[in-house]
């Protein structure tokens, strides 16, 4: 798996100050995507154990509220097998920090068993995520007043144990 960027101090992709990982590889190709270079699975740098160690170290500051995973597309099957280990380690090391994830796939269509990107680790990945922002970016529904999402079709879902318990920021 490759990644495009690690933001050490991200204040745009979730509440508070966060560490964010932008993975490479995305099949959505949303018109107007702000990060189109990450569509290429080979873009950026190779994700290694050292990369994971760096993320864990960056999260160690008390002012870091949590971690955000985005891309590219974290739930592309090729990325899930690597990312589940990172999320597992973050949850174990920092149980008090929240984990956000952005995906163009729909939680209730593409991610459940039988869904087009469900793998043997999808449910485990979801079990570590506190907030999932789902749905492709739709340029004609772009709204810069929305909190933590780019277009009005996207949902901000609070998860517990991988299940939706609340929809946040409806309007």
mmCIF file of N, CA, C and O in Angstrom, residues 43-143:
data_model
loop_
_atom_site.group_PDB
_atom_site.id
_atom_site.type_symbol
_atom_site.label_atom_id
_atom_site.label_comp_id
_atom_site.label_asym_id
_atom_site.label_seq_id
_atom_site.Cartn_x
_atom_site.Cartn_y
_atom_site.Cartn_z
ATOM 1 N N UNK A 43 0.770 6.118 -6.255
ATOM 2 C CA UNK A 43 1.156 7.484 -5.912
ATOM 3 C C UNK A 43 1.762 7.536 -4.508
ATOM 4 O O UNK A 43 1.348 6.812 -3.611
ATOM 5 N N UNK A 44 2.719 8.409 -4.323
ATOM 6 C CA UNK A 44 3.273 8.675 -2.996
ATOM 7 C C UNK A 44 4.346 7.713 -2.574
ATOM 8 O O UNK A 44 5.123 7.212 -3.382
ATOM 9 N N UNK A 45 4.364 7.440 -1.278
ATOM 10 C CA UNK A 45 5.417 6.623 -0.672
ATOM 11 C C UNK A 45 4.856 5.282 -0.217
ATOM 12 O O UNK A 45 3.681 5.164 0.125
ATOM 13 N N UNK A 46 5.739 4.314 -0.145
ATOM 14 C CA UNK A 46 5.369 2.989 0.341
ATOM 15 C C UNK A 46 5.086 3.051 1.845
ATOM 16 O O UNK A 46 5.869 3.602 2.619
ATOM 17 N N UNK A 47 3.958 2.497 2.258
ATOM 18 C CA UNK A 47 3.599 2.418 3.664
ATOM 19 C C UNK A 47 4.367 1.241 4.275
ATOM 20 O O UNK A 47 4.301 0.123 3.772
ATOM 21 N N UNK A 48 5.097 1.510 5.358
ATOM 22 C CA UNK A 48 5.937 0.498 5.999
ATOM 23 C C UNK A 48 5.673 0.471 7.509
ATOM 24 O O UNK A 48 4.921 1.294 8.032
ATOM 25 N N UNK A 49 6.342 -0.432 8.190
ATOM 26 C CA UNK A 49 6.271 -0.468 9.658
ATOM 27 C C UNK A 49 6.766 0.850 10.238
ATOM 28 O O UNK A 49 6.221 1.341 11.224
ATOM 29 N N UNK A 50 7.771 1.442 9.617
ATOM 30 C CA UNK A 50 8.295 2.741 10.071
ATOM 31 C C UNK A 50 7.235 3.838 9.928
ATOM 32 O O UNK A 50 7.143 4.730 10.774
ATOM 33 N N UNK A 51 6.437 3.755 8.872
ATOM 34 C CA UNK A 51 5.337 4.713 8.693
ATOM 35 C C UNK A 51 4.351 4.578 9.844
ATOM 36 O O UNK A 51 3.938 5.575 10.451
ATOM 37 N N UNK A 52 3.967 3.353 10.144
ATOM 38 C CA UNK A 52 3.036 3.101 11.242
ATOM 39 C C UNK A 52 3.618 3.596 12.569
ATOM 40 O O UNK A 52 2.928 4.236 13.361
ATOM 41 N N UNK A 53 4.882 3.304 12.808
ATOM 42 C CA UNK A 53 5.539 3.755 14.042
ATOM 43 C C UNK A 53 5.513 5.279 14.151
ATOM 44 O O UNK A 53 5.298 5.829 15.239
ATOM 45 N N UNK A 54 5.724 5.969 13.036
ATOM 46 C CA UNK A 54 5.706 7.438 13.033
ATOM 47 C C UNK A 54 4.323 7.957 13.411
ATOM 48 O O UNK A 54 4.191 8.890 14.208
ATOM 49 N N UNK A 55 3.273 7.348 12.865
ATOM 50 C CA UNK A 55 1.901 7.771 13.187
ATOM 51 C C UNK A 55 1.631 7.566 14.673
ATOM 52 O O UNK A 55 1.083 8.448 15.349
ATOM 53 N N UNK A 56 2.023 6.431 15.205
ATOM 54 C CA UNK A 56 1.823 6.142 16.639
ATOM 55 C C UNK A 56 2.563 7.177 17.488
ATOM 56 O O UNK A 56 2.024 7.685 18.482
ATOM 57 N N UNK A 57 3.767 7.527 17.090
ATOM 58 C CA UNK A 57 4.549 8.528 17.818
ATOM 59 C C UNK A 57 3.879 9.905 17.748
ATOM 60 O O UNK A 57 3.803 10.620 18.750
ATOM 61 N N UNK A 58 3.387 10.286 16.573
ATOM 62 C CA UNK A 58 2.733 11.588 16.415
ATOM 63 C C UNK A 58 1.472 11.705 17.275
ATOM 64 O O UNK A 58 1.125 12.791 17.742
ATOM 65 N N UNK A 59 0.786 10.598 17.481
ATOM 66 C CA UNK A 59 -0.438 10.606 18.277
ATOM 67 C C UNK A 59 -0.178 10.739 19.781
ATOM 68 O O UNK A 59 -1.110 10.946 20.560
ATOM 69 N N UNK A 60 1.080 10.665 20.192
ATOM 70 C CA UNK A 60 1.429 10.613 21.604
ATOM 71 C C UNK A 60 1.295 11.951 22.336
ATOM 72 O O UNK A 60 1.400 11.995 23.545
ATOM 73 N N UNK A 61 1.045 13.043 21.642
ATOM 74 C CA UNK A 61 0.916 14.350 22.292
ATOM 75 C C UNK A 61 -0.480 14.510 22.901
ATOM 76 O O UNK A 61 -1.472 14.148 22.275
ATOM 77 N N UNK A 62 -0.557 15.090 24.096
ATOM 78 C CA UNK A 62 -1.854 15.221 24.766
ATOM 79 C C UNK A 62 -2.834 16.142 24.029
ATOM 80 O O UNK A 62 -4.046 16.004 24.180
ATOM 81 N N UNK A 63 -2.349 17.075 23.221
ATOM 82 C CA UNK A 63 -3.247 17.984 22.499
ATOM 83 C C UNK A 63 -3.799 17.369 21.211
ATOM 84 O O UNK A 63 -4.669 17.944 20.567
ATOM 85 N N UNK A 64 -3.327 16.197 20.835
ATOM 86 C CA UNK A 64 -3.871 15.503 19.653
ATOM 87 C C UNK A 64 -5.132 14.768 20.083
ATOM 88 O O UNK A 64 -5.078 13.862 20.918
ATOM 89 N N UNK A 65 -6.273 15.174 19.509
ATOM 90 C CA UNK A 65 -7.555 14.564 19.893
ATOM 91 C C UNK A 65 -7.749 13.193 19.271
ATOM 92 O O UNK A 65 -8.372 12.325 19.858
ATOM 93 N N UNK A 66 -7.222 13.014 18.040
ATOM 94 C CA UNK A 66 -7.457 11.730 17.410
ATOM 95 C C UNK A 66 -6.769 11.573 16.077
ATOM 96 O O UNK A 66 -5.889 12.347 15.709
ATOM 97 N N UNK A 67 -7.221 10.560 15.363
ATOM 98 C CA UNK A 67 -6.624 10.151 14.092
ATOM 99 C C UNK A 67 -7.712 10.138 13.021
ATOM 100 O O UNK A 67 -8.848 9.721 13.283
ATOM 101 N N UNK A 68 -7.357 10.599 11.823
ATOM 102 C CA UNK A 68 -8.277 10.554 10.681
ATOM 103 C C UNK A 68 -7.617 9.807 9.535
ATOM 104 O O UNK A 68 -6.451 10.042 9.209
ATOM 105 N N UNK A 69 -8.393 8.932 8.925
ATOM 106 C CA UNK A 69 -7.958 8.107 7.803
ATOM 107 C C UNK A 69 -8.780 8.510 6.586
ATOM 108 O O UNK A 69 -10.005 8.499 6.622
ATOM 109 N N UNK A 70 -8.087 8.906 5.512
ATOM 110 C CA UNK A 70 -8.765 9.317 4.292
ATOM 111 C C UNK A 70 -7.848 9.106 3.113
ATOM 112 O O UNK A 70 -6.855 8.416 3.226
ATOM 113 N N UNK A 71 -8.177 9.655 1.981
ATOM 114 C CA UNK A 71 -7.345 9.337 0.833
ATOM 115 C C UNK A 71 -7.558 10.240 -0.345
ATOM 116 O O UNK A 71 -7.869 11.396 -0.183
ATOM 117 N N UNK A 72 -7.485 9.527 -1.449
ATOM 118 C CA UNK A 72 -7.600 8.122 -1.770
ATOM 119 C C UNK A 72 -8.836 7.509 -1.115
ATOM 120 O O UNK A 72 -9.792 8.173 -0.776
ATOM 121 N N UNK A 73 -8.776 6.214 -0.990
ATOM 122 C CA UNK A 73 -9.908 5.455 -0.444
ATOM 123 C C UNK A 73 -9.432 4.364 0.507
ATOM 124 O O UNK A 73 -8.914 3.335 0.081
ATOM 125 N N UNK A 74 -9.621 4.576 1.829
ATOM 126 C CA UNK A 74 -9.192 3.573 2.806
ATOM 127 C C UNK A 74 -9.861 2.215 2.633
ATOM 128 O O UNK A 74 -9.256 1.188 2.958
ATOM 129 N N UNK A 75 -11.104 2.190 2.132
ATOM 130 C CA UNK A 75 -11.814 0.919 2.048
ATOM 131 C C UNK A 75 -11.642 0.194 0.719
ATOM 132 O O UNK A 75 -12.328 -0.812 0.481
ATOM 133 N N UNK A 76 -10.708 0.649 -0.132
ATOM 134 C CA UNK A 76 -10.380 -0.194 -1.280
ATOM 135 C C UNK A 76 -9.826 -1.493 -0.703
ATOM 136 O O UNK A 76 -9.050 -1.483 0.261
ATOM 137 N N UNK A 77 -10.246 -2.642 -1.238
ATOM 138 C CA UNK A 77 -9.791 -3.922 -0.675
ATOM 139 C C UNK A 77 -8.273 -4.017 -0.527
ATOM 140 O O UNK A 77 -7.779 -4.591 0.454
ATOM 141 N N UNK A 78 -7.529 -3.442 -1.464
ATOM 142 C CA UNK A 78 -6.066 -3.497 -1.399
ATOM 143 C C UNK A 78 -5.524 -2.750 -0.190
ATOM 144 O O UNK A 78 -4.423 -3.032 0.274
ATOM 145 N N UNK A 79 -6.249 -1.757 0.306
ATOM 146 C CA UNK A 79 -5.774 -0.949 1.430
ATOM 147 C C UNK A 79 -6.222 -1.496 2.780
ATOM 148 O O UNK A 79 -5.540 -1.292 3.793
ATOM 149 N N UNK A 80 -7.344 -2.175 2.811
ATOM 150 C CA UNK A 80 -7.902 -2.629 4.090
ATOM 151 C C UNK A 80 -6.967 -3.537 4.875
ATOM 152 O O UNK A 80 -6.842 -3.393 6.096
ATOM 153 N N UNK A 81 -6.298 -4.455 4.200
ATOM 154 C CA UNK A 81 -5.460 -5.422 4.918
ATOM 155 C C UNK A 81 -4.312 -4.749 5.672
ATOM 156 O O UNK A 81 -3.902 -5.226 6.731
ATOM 157 N N UNK A 82 -3.813 -3.647 5.154
ATOM 158 C CA UNK A 82 -2.741 -2.908 5.833
ATOM 159 C C UNK A 82 -3.309 -1.990 6.915
ATOM 160 O O UNK A 82 -2.766 -1.879 8.008
ATOM 161 N N UNK A 83 -4.421 -1.349 6.605
ATOM 162 C CA UNK A 83 -4.971 -0.343 7.514
ATOM 163 C C UNK A 83 -5.588 -0.939 8.770
ATOM 164 O O UNK A 83 -5.585 -0.297 9.823
ATOM 165 N N UNK A 84 -6.109 -2.154 8.693
ATOM 166 C CA UNK A 84 -6.713 -2.753 9.882
ATOM 167 C C UNK A 84 -5.677 -2.885 10.999
ATOM 168 O O UNK A 84 -5.988 -2.645 12.175
ATOM 169 N N UNK A 85 -4.443 -3.208 10.667
ATOM 170 C CA UNK A 85 -3.391 -3.311 11.672
ATOM 171 C C UNK A 85 -3.065 -1.970 12.311
ATOM 172 O O UNK A 85 -2.829 -1.882 13.516
ATOM 173 N N UNK A 86 -3.062 -0.917 11.500
ATOM 174 C CA UNK A 86 -2.824 0.426 12.032
ATOM 175 C C UNK A 86 -3.947 0.823 12.985
ATOM 176 O O UNK A 86 -3.689 1.296 14.099
ATOM 177 N N UNK A 87 -5.195 0.644 12.566
ATOM 178 C CA UNK A 87 -6.324 1.018 13.421
ATOM 179 C C UNK A 87 -6.337 0.211 14.715
ATOM 180 O O UNK A 87 -6.600 0.744 15.797
ATOM 181 N N UNK A 88 -6.024 -1.063 14.615
ATOM 182 C CA UNK A 88 -5.960 -1.934 15.805
ATOM 183 C C UNK A 88 -4.917 -1.386 16.786
ATOM 184 O O UNK A 88 -5.161 -1.294 17.995
ATOM 185 N N UNK A 89 -3.766 -1.021 16.257
ATOM 186 C CA UNK A 89 -2.674 -0.525 17.108
ATOM 187 C C UNK A 89 -3.026 0.829 17.730
ATOM 188 O O UNK A 89 -2.732 1.076 18.904
ATOM 189 N N UNK A 90 -3.651 1.708 16.955
ATOM 190 C CA UNK A 90 -4.057 3.012 17.504
ATOM 191 C C UNK A 90 -5.060 2.808 18.629
ATOM 192 O O UNK A 90 -4.945 3.396 19.700
ATOM 193 N N UNK A 91 -6.066 1.973 18.408
ATOM 194 C CA UNK A 91 -7.102 1.741 19.424
ATOM 195 C C UNK A 91 -6.499 1.147 20.694
ATOM 196 O O UNK A 91 -6.863 1.524 21.806
ATOM 197 N N UNK A 92 -5.551 0.223 20.532
ATOM 198 C CA UNK A 92 -4.923 -0.411 21.696
ATOM 199 C C UNK A 92 -4.018 0.572 22.440
ATOM 200 O O UNK A 92 -4.018 0.616 23.673
ATOM 201 N N UNK A 93 -3.242 1.363 21.702
ATOM 202 C CA UNK A 93 -2.272 2.278 22.303
ATOM 203 C C UNK A 93 -2.933 3.525 22.875
ATOM 204 O O UNK A 93 -2.514 4.032 23.918
ATOM 205 N N UNK A 94 -3.943 4.024 22.191
ATOM 206 C CA UNK A 94 -4.599 5.280 22.580
ATOM 207 C C UNK A 94 -6.121 5.116 22.616
ATOM 208 O O UNK A 94 -6.839 5.712 21.809
ATOM 209 N N UNK A 95 -6.640 4.330 23.552
ATOM 210 C CA UNK A 95 -8.091 4.090 23.571
ATOM 211 C C UNK A 95 -8.913 5.359 23.781
ATOM 212 O O UNK A 95 -10.089 5.398 23.421
ATOM 213 N N UNK A 96 -8.303 6.403 24.319
ATOM 214 C CA UNK A 96 -9.027 7.647 24.587
ATOM 215 C C UNK A 96 -9.122 8.559 23.354
ATOM 216 O O UNK A 96 -9.889 9.514 23.349
ATOM 217 N N UNK A 97 -8.353 8.281 22.323
ATOM 218 C CA UNK A 97 -8.364 9.128 21.117
ATOM 219 C C UNK A 97 -9.399 8.595 20.133
ATOM 220 O O UNK A 97 -9.573 7.392 19.999
ATOM 221 N N UNK A 98 -10.085 9.522 19.466
ATOM 222 C CA UNK A 98 -11.096 9.086 18.509
ATOM 223 C C UNK A 98 -10.493 8.846 17.133
ATOM 224 O O UNK A 98 -9.455 9.405 16.777
ATOM 225 N N UNK A 99 -11.154 7.975 16.376
ATOM 226 C CA UNK A 99 -10.725 7.627 15.023
ATOM 227 C C UNK A 99 -11.850 7.976 14.062
ATOM 228 O O UNK A 99 -12.987 7.512 14.230
ATOM 229 N N UNK A 100 -11.519 8.811 13.073
ATOM 230 C CA UNK A 100 -12.438 9.184 12.002
ATOM 231 C C UNK A 100 -11.942 8.573 10.706
ATOM 232 O O UNK A 100 -10.728 8.415 10.512
ATOM 233 N N UNK A 101 -12.867 8.256 9.812
ATOM 234 C CA UNK A 101 -12.502 7.726 8.498
ATOM 235 C C UNK A 101 -13.450 8.296 7.451
ATOM 236 O O UNK A 101 -14.666 8.355 7.668
ATOM 237 N N UNK A 102 -12.882 8.704 6.321
ATOM 238 C CA UNK A 102 -13.657 9.182 5.171
ATOM 239 C C UNK A 102 -13.618 8.118 4.087
ATOM 240 O O UNK A 102 -12.546 7.613 3.741
ATOM 241 N N UNK A 103 -14.798 7.778 3.553
ATOM 242 C CA UNK A 103 -14.891 6.801 2.474
ATOM 243 C C UNK A 103 -15.940 7.250 1.464
ATOM 244 O O UNK A 103 -16.972 7.806 1.849
ATOM 245 N N UNK A 104 -15.684 6.990 0.212
ATOM 246 C CA UNK A 104 -16.680 7.223 -0.831
ATOM 247 C C UNK A 104 -17.692 6.105 -0.905
ATOM 248 O O UNK A 104 -18.742 6.239 -1.546
ATOM 249 N N UNK A 105 -17.401 4.987 -0.264
ATOM 250 C CA UNK A 105 -18.340 3.871 -0.248
ATOM 251 C C UNK A 105 -19.435 4.136 0.781
ATOM 252 O O UNK A 105 -19.233 4.879 1.739
ATOM 253 N N UNK A 106 -20.582 3.514 0.579
ATOM 254 C CA UNK A 106 -21.698 3.667 1.506
ATOM 255 C C UNK A 106 -21.659 2.572 2.564
ATOM 256 O O UNK A 106 -21.530 1.383 2.239
ATOM 257 N N UNK A 107 -21.795 2.986 3.811
ATOM 258 C CA UNK A 107 -21.732 2.069 4.946
ATOM 259 C C UNK A 107 -22.710 0.902 4.787
ATOM 260 O O UNK A 107 -22.350 -0.246 5.005
ATOM 261 N N UNK A 108 -23.939 1.219 4.410
ATOM 262 C CA UNK A 108 -24.992 0.205 4.410
ATOM 263 C C UNK A 108 -25.170 -0.509 3.073
ATOM 264 O O UNK A 108 -25.990 -1.413 2.962
ATOM 265 N N UNK A 109 -24.374 -0.144 2.064
ATOM 266 C CA UNK A 109 -24.482 -0.771 0.744
ATOM 267 C C UNK A 109 -23.200 -1.516 0.383
ATOM 268 O O UNK A 109 -23.226 -2.694 0.031
ATOM 269 N N UNK A 110 -22.069 -0.822 0.493
ATOM 270 C CA UNK A 110 -20.794 -1.355 0.003
ATOM 271 C C UNK A 110 -19.962 -2.080 1.053
ATOM 272 O O UNK A 110 -19.148 -2.939 0.714
ATOM 273 N N UNK A 111 -20.141 -1.735 2.335
ATOM 274 C CA UNK A 111 -19.271 -2.276 3.383
ATOM 275 C C UNK A 111 -19.789 -3.522 4.093
ATOM 276 O O UNK A 111 -18.989 -4.290 4.617
ATOM 277 N N UNK A 112 -21.105 -3.782 4.135
ATOM 278 C CA UNK A 112 -21.542 -5.000 4.830
ATOM 279 C C UNK A 112 -21.174 -6.270 4.081
ATOM 280 O O UNK A 112 -20.785 -6.211 2.901
ATOM 281 N N UNK A 113 -21.301 -7.397 4.767
ATOM 282 C CA UNK A 113 -21.044 -8.681 4.113
ATOM 283 C C UNK A 113 -21.870 -8.756 2.830
ATOM 284 O O UNK A 113 -23.056 -8.440 2.823
ATOM 285 N N UNK A 114 -21.219 -9.120 1.738
ATOM 286 C CA UNK A 114 -21.865 -9.153 0.431
ATOM 287 C C UNK A 114 -21.723 -7.855 -0.344
ATOM 288 O O UNK A 114 -22.015 -7.804 -1.535
ATOM 289 N N UNK A 115 -21.280 -6.788 0.328
ATOM 290 C CA UNK A 115 -21.057 -5.500 -0.327
ATOM 291 C C UNK A 115 -19.842 -5.546 -1.228
ATOM 292 O O UNK A 115 -18.972 -6.413 -1.075
ATOM 293 N N UNK A 116 -19.752 -4.606 -2.150
ATOM 294 C CA UNK A 116 -18.718 -4.705 -3.183
ATOM 295 C C UNK A 116 -17.288 -4.545 -2.692
ATOM 296 O O UNK A 116 -16.364 -4.964 -3.388
ATOM 297 N N UNK A 117 -17.058 -3.968 -1.501
ATOM 298 C CA UNK A 117 -15.680 -3.877 -0.997
ATOM 299 C C UNK A 117 -15.506 -4.567 0.353
ATOM 300 O O UNK A 117 -14.498 -4.379 1.024
ATOM 301 N N UNK A 118 -16.479 -5.383 0.733
ATOM 302 C CA UNK A 118 -16.348 -6.128 1.990
ATOM 303 C C UNK A 118 -15.239 -7.165 1.848
ATOM 304 O O UNK A 118 -15.180 -7.892 0.867
ATOM 305 N N UNK A 119 -14.344 -7.188 2.837
ATOM 306 C CA UNK A 119 -13.275 -8.192 2.888
ATOM 307 C C UNK A 119 -13.325 -8.858 4.261
ATOM 308 O O UNK A 119 -14.149 -8.511 5.113
ATOM 309 N N UNK A 120 -12.379 -9.756 4.489
ATOM 310 C CA UNK A 120 -12.322 -10.447 5.778
ATOM 311 C C UNK A 120 -11.959 -9.512 6.933
ATOM 312 O O UNK A 120 -12.101 -9.889 8.099
ATOM 313 N N UNK A 121 -11.512 -8.287 6.652
ATOM 314 C CA UNK A 121 -11.138 -7.352 7.724
ATOM 315 C C UNK A 121 -12.031 -6.109 7.799
ATOM 316 O O UNK A 121 -11.826 -5.262 8.670
ATOM 317 N N UNK A 122 -13.014 -5.987 6.925
ATOM 318 C CA UNK A 122 -13.862 -4.781 6.907
ATOM 319 C C UNK A 122 -14.548 -4.561 8.247
ATOM 320 O O UNK A 122 -14.535 -3.441 8.785
ATOM 321 N N UNK A 123 -15.160 -5.593 8.799
ATOM 322 C CA UNK A 123 -15.881 -5.433 10.058
ATOM 323 C C UNK A 123 -14.936 -5.071 11.203
ATOM 324 O O UNK A 123 -15.289 -4.263 12.073
ATOM 325 N N UNK A 124 -13.743 -5.630 11.194
ATOM 326 C CA UNK A 124 -12.772 -5.269 12.227
ATOM 327 C C UNK A 124 -12.370 -3.811 12.074
ATOM 328 O O UNK A 124 -12.292 -3.074 13.062
ATOM 329 N N UNK A 125 -12.118 -3.369 10.836
ATOM 330 C CA UNK A 125 -11.799 -1.950 10.613
ATOM 331 C C UNK A 125 -12.903 -1.063 11.174
ATOM 332 O O UNK A 125 -12.636 -0.112 11.908
ATOM 333 N N UNK A 126 -14.143 -1.376 10.821
ATOM 334 C CA UNK A 126 -15.275 -0.564 11.278
ATOM 335 C C UNK A 126 -15.381 -0.556 12.802
ATOM 336 O O UNK A 126 -15.780 0.456 13.399
ATOM 337 N N UNK A 127 -14.984 -1.643 13.451
ATOM 338 C CA UNK A 127 -15.095 -1.724 14.910
ATOM 339 C C UNK A 127 -14.170 -0.742 15.619
ATOM 340 O O UNK A 127 -14.405 -0.400 16.779
ATOM 341 N N UNK A 128 -13.133 -0.269 14.946
ATOM 342 C CA UNK A 128 -12.195 0.680 15.542
ATOM 343 C C UNK A 128 -12.553 2.136 15.234
ATOM 344 O O UNK A 128 -11.995 3.053 15.835
ATOM 345 N N UNK A 129 -13.445 2.361 14.291
ATOM 346 C CA UNK A 129 -13.775 3.704 13.819
ATOM 347 C C UNK A 129 -14.910 4.288 14.651
ATOM 348 O O UNK A 129 -15.946 3.651 14.836
ATOM 349 N N UNK A 130 -14.712 5.517 15.149
ATOM 350 C CA UNK A 130 -15.738 6.206 15.931
ATOM 351 C C UNK A 130 -16.693 6.991 15.047
ATOM 352 O O UNK A 130 -17.881 7.082 15.344
ATOM 353 N N UNK A 131 -16.161 7.604 13.986
ATOM 354 C CA UNK A 131 -16.990 8.379 13.068
ATOM 355 C C UNK A 131 -16.582 8.044 11.643
ATOM 356 O O UNK A 131 -15.405 8.106 11.292
ATOM 357 N N UNK A 132 -17.578 7.688 10.839
ATOM 358 C CA UNK A 132 -17.378 7.371 9.428
ATOM 359 C C UNK A 132 -18.127 8.398 8.594
ATOM 360 O O UNK A 132 -19.330 8.584 8.770
ATOM 361 N N UNK A 133 -17.401 9.081 7.719
ATOM 362 C CA UNK A 133 -18.031 9.977 6.756
ATOM 363 C C UNK A 133 -18.100 9.192 5.461
ATOM 364 O O UNK A 133 -17.069 8.816 4.902
ATOM 365 N N UNK A 134 -19.341 8.899 5.010
ATOM 366 C CA UNK A 134 -19.481 8.029 3.844
ATOM 367 C C UNK A 134 -20.165 8.737 2.677
ATOM 368 O O UNK A 134 -20.822 9.757 2.849
ATOM 369 N N UNK A 135 -19.963 8.169 1.495
ATOM 370 C CA UNK A 135 -20.570 8.685 0.273
ATOM 371 C C UNK A 135 -19.561 9.432 -0.589
ATOM 372 O O UNK A 135 -18.691 10.130 -0.086
ATOM 373 N N UNK A 136 -19.702 9.254 -1.883
ATOM 374 C CA UNK A 136 -18.819 9.946 -2.820
ATOM 375 C C UNK A 136 -19.046 11.453 -2.745
ATOM 376 O O UNK A 136 -20.154 11.913 -2.455
ATOM 377 N N UNK A 137 -17.996 12.211 -3.041
ATOM 378 C CA UNK A 137 -18.147 13.653 -3.208
ATOM 379 C C UNK A 137 -18.890 13.897 -4.521
ATOM 380 O O UNK A 137 -18.518 13.354 -5.562
ATOM 381 N N UNK A 138 -19.957 14.693 -4.456
ATOM 382 C CA UNK A 138 -20.744 15.027 -5.640
ATOM 383 C C UNK A 138 -20.636 16.530 -5.857
ATOM 384 O O UNK A 138 -21.149 17.322 -5.040
ATOM 385 N N UNK A 139 -19.954 16.908 -6.925
ATOM 386 C CA UNK A 139 -19.658 18.319 -7.157
ATOM 387 C C UNK A 139 -20.917 19.190 -7.213
ATOM 388 O O UNK A 139 -20.926 20.308 -6.705
ATOM 389 N N UNK A 140 -21.995 18.666 -7.798
ATOM 390 C CA UNK A 140 -23.222 19.462 -7.895
ATOM 391 C C UNK A 140 -23.906 19.630 -6.536
ATOM 392 O O UNK A 140 -24.810 20.453 -6.400
ATOM 393 N N UNK A 141 -23.479 18.870 -5.538
ATOM 394 C CA UNK A 141 -24.031 18.991 -4.183
ATOM 395 C C UNK A 141 -23.003 19.575 -3.213
ATOM 396 O O UNK A 141 -23.175 19.505 -1.993
ATOM 397 N N UNK A 142 -21.953 20.168 -3.764
ATOM 398 C CA UNK A 142 -20.907 20.776 -2.942
ATOM 399 C C UNK A 142 -21.508 21.908 -2.117
ATOM 400 O O UNK A 142 -22.297 22.704 -2.616
ATOM 401 N N UNK A 143 -21.115 21.953 -0.843
ATOM 402 C CA UNK A 143 -21.620 22.985 0.062
ATOM 403 C C UNK A 143 -20.538 23.253 1.096
ATOM 404 O O UNK A 143 -20.298 22.424 1.981
#
